Tab-separated table of C-alpha atoms in Angstrom:
chain	number	residue	atom	x	y	z
D	1	MET	CA	-4.061	12.858	-5.160
D	2	PHE	CA	-1.927	14.671	-2.693
D	3	GLY	CA	1.761	14.332	-3.352
D	4	TYR	CA	2.787	12.006	-0.529
D	5	ILE	CA	4.618	9.560	-2.764
D	6	LYS	CA	8.021	10.965	-3.562
D	7	PRO	CA	11.602	9.778	-3.515
D	8	PHE	CA	13.897	10.287	-0.551
D	9	ARG	CA	16.263	12.754	-2.207
D	10	PRO	CA	19.391	12.361	-0.062
D	11	GLU	CA	19.651	8.720	-1.132
D	12	LEU	CA	19.075	9.348	-4.851
D	13	LYS	CA	22.029	9.335	-7.202
D	14	ILE	CA	22.327	12.448	-9.335
D	15	ARG	CA	21.452	10.598	-12.529
D	16	GLU	CA	18.434	9.073	-10.790
D	17	ALA	CA	17.291	12.493	-9.647
D	18	GLU	CA	17.600	13.709	-13.240
D	19	ASP	CA	15.585	10.765	-14.534
D	20	TYR	CA	12.926	11.416	-11.967
D	21	LYS	CA	12.743	15.061	-12.886
D	22	ALA	CA	12.517	14.239	-16.572
D	23	VAL	CA	9.527	11.967	-15.955
D	24	TYR	CA	7.929	14.603	-13.755
D	25	CYS	CA	8.403	17.224	-16.489
D	26	GLY	CA	7.218	14.766	-19.115
D	27	LEU	CA	3.977	14.172	-17.244
D	28	CYS	CA	3.467	17.923	-16.815
D	29	LYS	CA	3.980	18.526	-20.520
D	30	GLU	CA	1.696	15.650	-21.453
D	31	LEU	CA	-1.042	17.032	-19.181
D	32	GLY	CA	-0.654	20.430	-20.848
D	33	ARG	CA	-0.536	19.017	-24.357
D	34	SER	CA	-3.553	16.723	-24.057
D	35	TYR	CA	-5.716	18.494	-21.520
D	36	GLY	CA	-4.760	22.156	-21.440
D	37	LEU	CA	-3.120	24.534	-19.030
D	38	PHE	CA	-5.613	23.801	-16.265
D	39	ALA	CA	-4.463	20.205	-16.237
D	40	ARG	CA	-0.858	21.180	-15.586
D	41	MET	CA	-1.911	22.727	-12.284
D	42	THR	CA	-3.001	19.300	-11.083
D	43	LEU	CA	0.466	17.822	-11.522
D	44	SER	CA	1.494	15.849	-8.451
D	45	TYR	CA	4.285	13.603	-7.243
D	46	ASP	CA	1.871	10.720	-6.930
D	47	PHE	CA	1.133	10.561	-10.627
D	48	ALA	CA	4.757	11.131	-11.530
D	49	PHE	CA	5.529	8.077	-9.430
D	50	MET	CA	2.744	6.178	-11.158
D	51	ALA	CA	4.168	6.984	-14.595
D	52	MET	CA	7.626	5.951	-13.475
D	53	PHE	CA	6.360	2.776	-11.843
D	54	PHE	CA	4.502	1.737	-14.999
D	55	MET	CA	7.654	2.294	-17.052
D	56	SER	CA	9.584	0.261	-14.545
D	57	LEU	CA	7.111	-2.632	-14.742
D	58	ASN	CA	7.010	-2.772	-18.532
D	59	SER	CA	10.368	-3.334	-20.136
D	60	GLU	CA	8.882	-2.733	-23.601
D	61	ILE	CA	8.119	0.913	-22.789
D	62	CYS	CA	11.271	2.703	-23.744
D	63	PRO	CA	11.204	6.370	-22.810
D	64	SER	CA	12.928	8.939	-24.989
D	65	PHE	CA	13.924	12.393	-23.904
D	66	GLU	CA	14.237	15.893	-25.272
D	67	LYS	CA	15.428	19.259	-24.040
D	68	CYS	CA	12.750	21.845	-23.853
D	69	SER	CA	11.868	25.117	-22.226
D	70	CYS	CA	9.234	25.401	-19.545
D	71	ILE	CA	7.096	28.245	-18.190
D	72	ALA	CA	8.045	27.417	-14.646
D	73	HIS	CA	11.778	27.565	-15.471
D	74	PRO	CA	12.109	30.179	-18.246
D	75	PHE	CA	15.904	30.493	-18.192
D	76	LYS	CA	16.968	26.900	-18.160
D	77	LYS	CA	16.214	24.203	-20.662
D	78	GLN	CA	14.760	21.134	-18.983
D	79	CYS	CA	15.191	17.550	-19.982
D	80	ARG	CA	11.875	15.805	-20.244
D	81	CYS	CA	10.565	12.391	-21.040
D	82	LEU	CA	8.432	12.231	-24.188
D	83	GLU	CA	4.918	10.885	-24.110
D	84	ASN	CA	4.539	7.111	-23.891
D	85	ARG	CA	1.915	4.636	-22.706
D	86	ALA	CA	2.898	4.913	-19.044
D	87	VAL	CA	2.880	8.696	-19.015
D	88	SER	CA	-0.422	8.952	-20.842
D	89	LEU	CA	-2.041	6.386	-18.534
D	90	ALA	CA	-0.947	8.372	-15.489
D	91	ALA	CA	-2.243	11.571	-17.099
D	92	LYS	CA	-5.629	9.987	-17.789
D	93	ALA	CA	-5.917	8.727	-14.230
D	94	ALA	CA	-4.975	12.177	-12.943
D	95	MET	CA	-7.639	13.898	-15.028
D	96	ILE	CA	-10.419	11.513	-14.138
D	97	LEU	CA	-9.581	11.637	-10.456
D	98	THR	CA	-9.391	15.429	-10.520
D	99	TYR	CA	-12.845	15.598	-12.039
D	100	TYR	CA	-14.355	13.432	-9.322
D	101	LYS	CA	-12.547	15.274	-6.548
D	102	ILE	CA	-13.825	18.616	-7.807
D	103	LYS	CA	-17.323	17.265	-8.159
D	104	ASP	CA	-17.098	15.951	-4.628
D	105	ASP	CA	-15.912	19.353	-3.370
D	106	LEU	CA	-19.082	20.904	-4.794
D	107	SER	CA	-21.184	19.118	-2.243
D	108	ASP	CA	-19.226	19.347	0.961
D	109	LYS	CA	-16.501	22.004	0.962
D	110	GLY	CA	-17.091	25.416	2.552
D	111	PHE	CA	-18.261	28.436	0.603
D	112	LEU	CA	-14.898	29.329	-0.951
D	113	GLY	CA	-14.221	25.724	-1.799
D	114	ARG	CA	-17.533	25.497	-3.594
D	115	ILE	CA	-16.855	28.609	-5.676
D	116	ARG	CA	-13.480	27.186	-6.635
D	117	ALA	CA	-15.111	23.902	-7.578
D	118	VAL	CA	-17.787	25.609	-9.681
D	119	LEU	CA	-15.102	27.523	-11.568
D	120	LEU	CA	-12.912	24.514	-12.177
D	121	LEU	CA	-15.588	21.980	-12.990
D	122	PRO	CA	-16.005	22.872	-16.696
D	123	PHE	CA	-12.259	22.402	-17.313
D	124	ALA	CA	-12.154	19.174	-15.365
D	125	SER	CA	-15.245	17.912	-17.083
D	126	SER	CA	-13.896	18.484	-20.588
D	127	ALA	CA	-10.539	16.936	-19.607
D	128	ARG	CA	-12.353	13.876	-18.317
D	129	LYS	CA	-14.373	13.583	-21.526
D	130	LYS	CA	-11.213	13.769	-23.548
D	131	ALA	CA	-9.594	11.076	-21.425
D	132	LEU	CA	-12.690	8.876	-21.695
D	133	SER	CA	-12.653	9.040	-25.484
D	134	SER	CA	-9.219	7.469	-25.493
D	135	GLY	CA	-10.335	3.935	-24.806
D	136	GLU	CA	-11.309	1.170	-22.425
D	137	GLU	CA	-8.661	1.802	-19.807
D	138	ALA	CA	-9.957	5.285	-19.111
D	139	LYS	CA	-13.516	4.012	-18.843
D	140	LYS	CA	-12.434	1.497	-16.273
D	141	ILE	CA	-10.631	4.167	-14.263
D	142	ASP	CA	-13.733	6.322	-14.470
D	143	LEU	CA	-15.994	3.588	-13.092
D	144	CYS	CA	-13.586	2.867	-10.242
D	145	ALA	CA	-13.299	6.552	-9.358
D	146	ALA	CA	-17.071	7.000	-9.267
D	147	LYS	CA	-17.351	3.951	-7.021
D	148	MET	CA	-14.606	5.224	-4.751
D	149	ILE	CA	-16.297	8.589	-4.183
D	150	GLU	CA	-19.577	6.890	-3.410
D	151	GLU	CA	-18.023	4.429	-0.958
D	152	GLN	CA	-16.009	7.197	0.647
D	153	ARG	CA	-19.203	9.122	1.350
D	154	ALA	CA	-20.757	6.049	2.926
D	155	VAL	CA	-17.751	5.509	5.200
D	156	GLU	CA	-17.733	9.143	6.237
D	157	ALA	CA	-21.465	9.134	6.917
D	158	LYS	CA	-20.968	6.062	9.069
D	159	LYS	CA	-18.146	7.817	10.956
D	160	SER	CA	-16.203	4.593	11.179
D	161	SER	CA	-13.578	4.543	13.898
D	162	LEU	CA	-11.562	1.933	12.000
D	163	SER	CA	-8.857	3.518	9.908
D	164	ASP	CA	-8.705	0.296	7.878
D	165	GLU	CA	-12.326	0.693	6.873
D	166	ALA	CA	-11.978	4.402	6.140
D	167	ALA	CA	-9.014	3.774	3.846
D	168	GLU	CA	-10.708	0.962	1.927
D	169	PRO	CA	-12.339	2.992	-0.902
D	170	THR	CA	-9.102	4.778	-1.858
D	171	ALA	CA	-7.161	1.550	-1.442
D	172	LYS	CA	-9.491	-0.381	-3.727
D	173	PHE	CA	-9.372	2.399	-6.307
D	174	LEU	CA	-5.603	2.430	-6.457
D	175	SER	CA	-5.502	-1.345	-6.498
D	176	GLU	CA	-7.491	-1.256	-9.761
D	177	ILE	CA	-5.431	1.545	-11.276
D	178	ILE	CA	-2.047	0.089	-10.428
D	179	SER	CA	-2.967	-3.334	-11.742
D	180	LEU	CA	-3.726	-1.724	-15.123
D	181	GLY	CA	0.021	-1.291	-15.501
D	182	GLY	CA	0.803	-4.983	-15.205
D	183	ASN	CA	-0.011	-8.291	-16.794
D	184	GLU	CA	-1.509	-11.641	-15.804
D	185	GLU	CA	1.713	-12.737	-14.166
D	186	ASN	CA	2.074	-9.952	-11.646
D	187	LYS	CA	-1.594	-9.076	-11.246
D	188	ARG	CA	-1.958	-10.464	-7.727
D	189	ILE	CA	1.104	-8.675	-6.446
D	190	LEU	CA	0.143	-5.411	-8.111
D	191	GLU	CA	-3.349	-5.554	-6.677
D	192	ARG	CA	-1.982	-5.787	-3.170
D	193	PHE	CA	0.673	-3.204	-3.902
D	194	GLY	CA	-1.937	-0.772	-5.225
D	195	TYR	CA	-4.226	-1.493	-2.309
D	196	LEU	CA	-1.512	-0.708	0.204
D	197	LEU	CA	-0.408	2.375	-1.695
D	198	GLY	CA	-3.960	3.742	-1.771
D	199	ARG	CA	-4.243	3.013	1.914
D	200	TYR	CA	-1.017	4.867	2.517
D	201	ILE	CA	-2.209	7.938	0.602
D	202	TYR	CA	-5.535	8.059	2.400
D	203	LEU	CA	-4.053	7.584	5.861
D	204	CYS	CA	-1.264	10.096	5.220
D	205	ASP	CA	-3.821	12.649	4.174
D	206	ALA	CA	-5.942	11.879	7.243
D	207	LEU	CA	-2.927	12.326	9.507
D	208	ASP	CA	-1.930	15.528	7.753
D	209	ASP	CA	-5.441	16.996	8.101
D	210	LEU	CA	-6.074	15.757	11.638
D	211	GLU	CA	-5.912	19.093	13.501
D	212	ASP	CA	-7.831	20.853	10.756
D	213	ASP	CA	-10.575	18.247	10.806
D	214	ILE	CA	-10.846	18.402	14.599
D	215	LYS	CA	-11.222	22.183	14.423
D	216	LYS	CA	-13.811	22.092	11.673
D	217	GLY	CA	-15.646	19.059	12.986
D	218	ASN	CA	-14.988	17.032	9.841
D	219	TYR	CA	-14.723	13.279	9.799
D	220	ASN	CA	-11.257	11.820	10.279
D	221	PRO	CA	-10.572	8.190	11.188
D	222	PHE	CA	-7.827	9.152	13.656
D	223	ILE	CA	-10.054	11.503	15.688
D	224	PHE	CA	-11.128	8.580	17.859
D	225	GLY	CA	-7.579	7.964	19.016
D	226	GLY	CA	-7.582	11.011	21.302
D	227	GLU	CA	-4.132	11.842	22.623
D	228	LYS	CA	-2.643	8.753	21.062
D	229	ALA	CA	-4.005	9.597	17.613
D	230	VAL	CA	-0.670	10.559	16.076
D	231	SER	CA	1.254	7.573	17.407
D	232	GLU	CA	-1.517	5.242	16.307
D	233	ALA	CA	-1.529	6.788	12.858
D	234	LYS	CA	2.231	6.396	12.644
D	235	ALA	CA	2.027	2.721	13.628
D	236	VAL	CA	-0.620	1.989	11.020
D	237	LEU	CA	1.268	3.913	8.330
D	238	PHE	CA	4.552	2.209	9.154
D	239	MET	CA	2.967	-1.221	8.891
D	240	THR	CA	1.666	-0.188	5.487
D	241	THR	CA	5.049	1.005	4.248
D	242	ALA	CA	6.710	-2.170	5.538
D	243	GLU	CA	4.223	-4.332	3.680
D	244	LEU	CA	4.669	-2.203	0.545
D	245	SER	CA	8.420	-2.760	0.635
D	246	ASP	CA	7.905	-6.509	1.056
D	247	ASP	CA	5.468	-6.582	-1.827
D	248	LEU	CA	7.757	-4.578	-4.076
D	249	GLU	CA	10.460	-7.196	-3.663
D	250	LEU	CA	8.265	-9.715	-5.442
D	251	LEU	CA	7.974	-7.552	-8.541
D	252	GLU	CA	10.339	-7.728	-11.415
D	253	LEU	CA	11.309	-4.171	-12.217
D	254	ASP	CA	13.144	-2.986	-15.278
D	255	LYS	CA	14.473	0.578	-15.562
D	256	TYR	CA	14.152	3.048	-12.698
D	257	LYS	CA	14.281	0.168	-10.228
D	258	GLU	CA	16.417	2.146	-7.800
D	259	ILE	CA	14.140	5.168	-7.900
D	260	VAL	CA	11.027	3.075	-7.319
D	261	GLU	CA	12.720	1.242	-4.452
D	262	ASN	CA	13.976	4.483	-3.004
D	263	THR	CA	10.471	5.962	-3.118
D	264	ILE	CA	8.723	2.972	-1.565
D	265	CYS	CA	11.324	1.824	0.956
D	266	LEU	CA	12.633	5.217	2.087
D	267	GLY	CA	10.465	8.001	0.697
D	268	LEU	CA	7.201	6.851	2.210
D	269	THR	CA	8.443	6.552	5.785
D	270	ALA	CA	10.349	9.834	5.440
D	271	GLU	CA	7.119	11.516	4.394
D	272	VAL	CA	5.294	10.171	7.469
D	273	GLU	CA	8.096	11.483	9.685
D	274	ARG	CA	7.927	14.844	7.937
D	275	ILE	CA	4.179	15.170	8.503
D	276	ILE	CA	4.575	14.275	12.175
D	277	SER	CA	7.512	16.620	12.772
D	278	LYS	CA	5.583	19.422	11.089
D	279	LYS	CA	2.845	18.879	13.677
D	280	GLY	CA	5.366	18.996	16.517
D	281	GLY	CA	6.700	22.289	15.162
D	282	GLU	CA	3.249	23.804	14.988
D	283	GLN	CA	2.481	22.869	18.570
D	284	ASN	CA	5.719	24.215	19.951
D	285	GLY	CA	5.651	27.393	17.947
S	1	MET	CA	10.443	-14.575	-10.371
S	2	LYS	CA	9.168	-14.977	-13.938
S	3	ASP	CA	6.078	-16.778	-12.912
S	4	ILE	CA	5.400	-16.029	-9.322
S	5	ASN	CA	2.136	-17.843	-9.154
S	6	ALA	CA	3.611	-21.054	-10.466
S	7	ALA	CA	6.568	-20.720	-8.141
S	8	TYR	CA	4.211	-20.112	-5.262
S	9	ASP	CA	2.220	-23.228	-6.016
S	10	GLN	CA	5.413	-25.223	-6.327
S	11	ILE	CA	6.668	-24.009	-2.987
S	12	GLN	CA	3.404	-24.802	-1.318
S	13	LYS	CA	3.461	-28.266	-2.836
S	14	ASP	CA	7.008	-28.789	-1.647
S	15	ARG	CA	6.127	-27.613	1.789
S	16	LYS	CA	3.236	-29.970	2.048
S	17	ALA	CA	5.530	-32.766	1.080
S	18	GLY	CA	7.952	-31.570	3.751
S	19	LYS	CA	10.728	-31.131	1.229
S	20	THR	CA	12.018	-27.754	2.281
S	21	SER	CA	15.088	-27.631	4.396
S	22	TYR	CA	13.212	-26.305	7.341
S	23	GLY	CA	10.085	-28.258	6.649
S	24	ASN	CA	9.944	-30.024	9.966
S	25	SER	CA	11.398	-27.344	12.104
S	26	SER	CA	9.041	-25.615	14.436
S	27	TYR	CA	10.228	-22.316	13.037
S	28	GLY	CA	8.787	-23.171	9.676
S	29	GLY	CA	6.447	-20.271	9.145
S	30	SER	CA	7.601	-17.619	6.800
S	31	TYR	CA	6.436	-14.081	7.228
S	32	GLY	CA	8.383	-13.014	4.204
S	33	GLY	CA	5.857	-11.367	2.066
S	34	TYR	CA	2.790	-11.362	0.001
S	35	ASN	CA	2.863	-14.955	-1.020
S	36	GLN	CA	3.324	-16.330	2.427
S	37	ASN	CA	0.818	-14.544	4.486
S	38	TYR	CA	-0.145	-15.474	7.964
S	39	GLY	CA	-2.212	-18.533	8.389
S	40	GLY	CA	-1.195	-19.831	5.021
S	41	SER	CA	-0.091	-23.310	4.453
S	42	SER	CA	3.374	-22.412	5.585
S	43	TYR	CA	2.061	-23.459	8.935
S	44	ASN	CA	1.692	-26.962	7.681
S	45	SER	CA	5.348	-27.127	8.339
S	46	TYR	CA	4.554	-27.065	12.006
S	47	GLY	CA	3.957	-30.675	11.242
S	48	THR	CA	1.098	-32.838	12.253
S	49	GLY	CA	1.453	-31.652	15.807
S	50	TYR	CA	-0.019	-28.276	15.295
S	51	SER	CA	-2.599	-28.946	12.665
S	52	ALA	CA	-4.035	-31.853	14.605
S	53	ASN	CA	-4.509	-29.646	17.645
S	54	SER	CA	-6.096	-26.945	15.613
S	55	GLN	CA	-9.725	-26.291	16.355
S	56	PHE	CA	-10.071	-24.482	13.083
S	57	SER	CA	-8.308	-26.675	10.599
S	58	ASP	CA	-11.084	-26.052	8.079
S	59	VAL	CA	-10.580	-22.299	8.373
S	60	ARG	CA	-6.844	-22.727	7.978
S	61	ARG	CA	-7.397	-24.732	4.839
S	62	LEU	CA	-9.693	-22.069	3.365
S	63	ILE	CA	-7.250	-19.285	4.123
S	64	GLN	CA	-4.525	-21.316	2.525
S	65	GLN	CA	-6.642	-21.689	-0.607
S	66	ASN	CA	-7.200	-17.934	-0.575
S	67	ARG	CA	-10.940	-18.389	0.041
S	68	ILE	CA	-10.951	-15.511	2.473
S	69	ALA	CA	-14.649	-14.645	2.451
S	70	GLU	CA	-15.666	-18.200	3.333
S	71	ALA	CA	-13.066	-18.458	6.067
S	72	ASP	CA	-14.234	-15.175	7.518
S	73	GLU	CA	-17.832	-16.343	7.501
S	74	ILE	CA	-17.007	-19.448	9.497
S	75	LEU	CA	-15.013	-17.435	12.028
S	76	ASP	CA	-17.797	-14.890	12.434
S	77	GLY	CA	-20.170	-17.738	13.167
S	78	VAL	CA	-18.181	-18.767	16.229
S	79	PRO	CA	-19.918	-17.425	19.352
S	80	GLU	CA	-18.039	-14.905	21.477
S	81	TYR	CA	-17.363	-17.306	24.378
S	82	ASN	CA	-15.710	-19.807	22.050
S	83	ARG	CA	-13.218	-17.379	20.558
S	84	ASN	CA	-9.832	-18.563	21.719
S	85	ALA	CA	-6.335	-17.390	20.857
S	86	GLU	CA	-6.355	-19.339	17.613
S	87	TRP	CA	-9.602	-17.669	16.604
S	88	TYR	CA	-7.988	-14.254	17.016
S	89	PHE	CA	-4.881	-15.359	15.197
S	90	LEU	CA	-6.869	-16.598	12.210
S	91	LYS	CA	-9.088	-13.520	12.211
S	92	GLY	CA	-5.889	-11.474	12.163
S	93	SER	CA	-4.606	-13.526	9.234
S	94	ILE	CA	-7.758	-12.745	7.290
S	95	TYR	CA	-7.487	-9.042	8.033
S	96	TYR	CA	-3.851	-9.155	7.014
S	97	ARG	CA	-4.689	-10.699	3.660
S	98	ARG	CA	-7.333	-8.078	3.020
S	99	GLY	CA	-4.807	-5.358	3.788
S	100	TRP	CA	-6.539	-4.287	7.007
S	101	LEU	CA	-3.268	-4.072	8.854
S	102	GLY	CA	-4.530	-2.130	11.864
S	103	GLU	CA	-7.133	-4.723	12.756
S	104	ALA	CA	-4.728	-7.525	11.924
S	105	SER	CA	-2.197	-6.286	14.436
S	106	ARG	CA	-4.886	-5.903	17.111
S	107	CYS	CA	-5.988	-9.493	16.556
S	108	PHE	CA	-2.435	-10.861	16.615
S	109	GLN	CA	-1.785	-8.967	19.823
S	110	ARG	CA	-4.898	-10.418	21.398
S	111	ALA	CA	-3.932	-13.928	20.325
S	112	TYR	CA	-0.463	-13.426	21.728
S	113	GLN	CA	-1.787	-12.089	25.026
S	114	MET	CA	-4.183	-14.985	25.415
S	115	GLU	CA	-1.490	-17.561	24.722
S	116	PRO	CA	1.954	-15.990	25.124
S	117	GLY	CA	3.728	-19.330	24.827
S	118	ASN	CA	2.567	-19.990	21.282
S	119	ARG	CA	5.371	-19.320	18.822
S	120	GLU	CA	3.083	-18.836	15.857
S	121	TYR	CA	1.125	-16.033	17.518
S	122	ALA	CA	4.205	-14.463	19.063
S	123	ALA	CA	6.013	-14.288	15.731
S	124	ALA	CA	3.040	-12.738	13.974
S	125	TYR	CA	2.546	-10.176	16.716
S	126	GLN	CA	6.212	-9.298	17.016
S	127	ARG	CA	6.677	-8.904	13.314
S	128	MET	CA	3.938	-6.302	13.189
S	129	ALA	CA	5.242	-4.574	16.293
S	130	TYR	CA	8.596	-4.286	14.544
S	131	GLN	CA	6.965	-2.841	11.440
S	132	GLN	CA	5.082	-0.294	13.513
S	133	GLN	CA	8.279	0.923	15.029
S	134	TYR	CA	10.595	0.922	12.022
S	135	GLY	CA	8.350	1.131	8.974
S	136	THR	CA	10.108	-1.890	7.535
S	137	SER	CA	9.942	-5.620	8.037
S	138	PRO	CA	12.487	-7.377	10.232
S	139	GLY	CA	15.557	-8.682	8.448
S	140	ARG	CA	15.378	-6.548	5.351
S	141	THR	CA	18.719	-5.402	4.069
S	142	THR	CA	17.759	-3.139	1.189
S	143	GLN	CA	17.103	-0.212	3.464
S	144	THR	CA	19.446	2.073	5.240
S	145	GLN	CA	17.429	1.880	8.452
S	146	CYS	CA	17.876	-1.819	8.392
S	147	TYR	CA	21.492	-1.612	9.439
S	148	ALA	CA	20.145	-0.973	12.900
S	149	CYS	CA	18.454	-4.333	12.646
S	150	PRO	CA	17.523	-6.704	15.434
S	151	CYS	CA	21.071	-7.597	16.386
S	152	ASP	CA	20.801	-5.775	19.702
S	153	CYS	CA	18.016	-7.937	20.967
S	154	CYS	CA	18.853	-11.582	21.218
S	155	ASP	CA	15.618	-12.992	22.512
S	156	CYS	CA	14.342	-16.154	20.995
S	157	CYS	CA	11.555	-14.545	19.017
S	158	THR	CA	13.764	-12.108	17.198
S	159	ALA	CA	16.093	-14.915	16.350
S	160	MET	CA	13.143	-16.794	15.046
S	161	MET	CA	12.123	-13.936	12.804
S	162	CYS	CA	15.625	-13.765	11.445
S	163	MET	CA	15.468	-17.428	10.666
S	164	ASP	CA	12.230	-16.864	8.850
S	165	CYS	CA	13.882	-14.299	6.690
S	166	LEU	CA	16.812	-16.549	6.018
S	167	GLY	CA	14.378	-19.265	5.073
S	168	ASP	CA	12.939	-16.885	2.562
S	169	CYS	CA	16.254	-16.318	0.957
S	170	PHE	CA	16.972	-19.994	0.646
S	171	CYS	CA	13.776	-20.776	-1.095
S	172	GLY	CA	14.291	-17.868	-3.384
S	173	ASN	CA	11.182	-16.097	-2.348
S	174	GLY	CA	11.585	-12.517	-1.553
S	175	CYS	CA	15.199	-11.879	-2.232
């Protein structure tokens, strides 16, 4: 995924920021430990949020922490969250998704992209196999990811002008993944939450890539909006974040409640604003 | 919140029986959240008046039972020239439930434009217009942006949305 789901830092308390960082580091370490150095390069905010969200949903997952050193920060010991079910589930999802993304790049990225994909595929493929051997959950994620890529191709071939339709494959994928972290009681809410979150990621990415896609002639659901494309994208994204916040209120969260709320209620809209202001800057400069 | 589904069913049952405090008020609809989506049975609280006038009471019932595919099929079967404001409103409700928010807002807008006097359509449309502008739903207090909430505009519809949110709090739904 792409790193659009992150907390709104100015509103985080210092201890919350430390917790968040520890989970982020924990996921990175878990990726490295289980899937190798290549896997650590795929670390993203989105999966760190997923790990944190799963911990928040399940009160029985009790994270423990340790101080450790890290290649990225050689002079300072970092506090990190040790492996648990939530972290390992997020790591599995990250690996499987990375594999499918790379495989997808093989067929439609430009020349350089294809070379990159060819080089990375063996690593991604062995990481996926390792994840798959870990049980049913991973197999389910794998099926959903394969379906998503296929449906995404179909939507792009169709050149749908409806952003809702274009976002559907990613939305359905995340709906399945997020509901893995819950139980029978909150399944319905989590399915909608995941759906909206997937929709948010897809649409954010589409908005972010808009100019690039226009230049290269790639498909983008917002292309059809013409001059109003950005404002339309913002409206659709803001409706999605509003609905996400409403949905979140129905969930019973345990630890990290404030961080999850901060991310969903403030972080997501802030990210949309950031993407849009970046565009403004590019045009003026 | 322990068992949301059970609570949801209970609330719907209560509503049908007209037990809620605002059961007979014309502002009955709640736009609060997931469990009370547009076109749901919360509109039963419009009382017999509205439902009896409804051309699509069967579709409303299906939506309320969460049988979205069937409801959509019936709506799609309605020929173009017969698609009135209520048709667009219900189509919007179906889109909303599926998470197709862009299409939902277009449909609600159309319904509102065709019949601006209808409170149900106006509330649905205005709620989404608010979301599009602020990235949050009207009346939420957990967000910093929300302090700039609708207090500056005192038109009837905004007031109505506020009442909806209050209603939510009282029945312990989203708060």
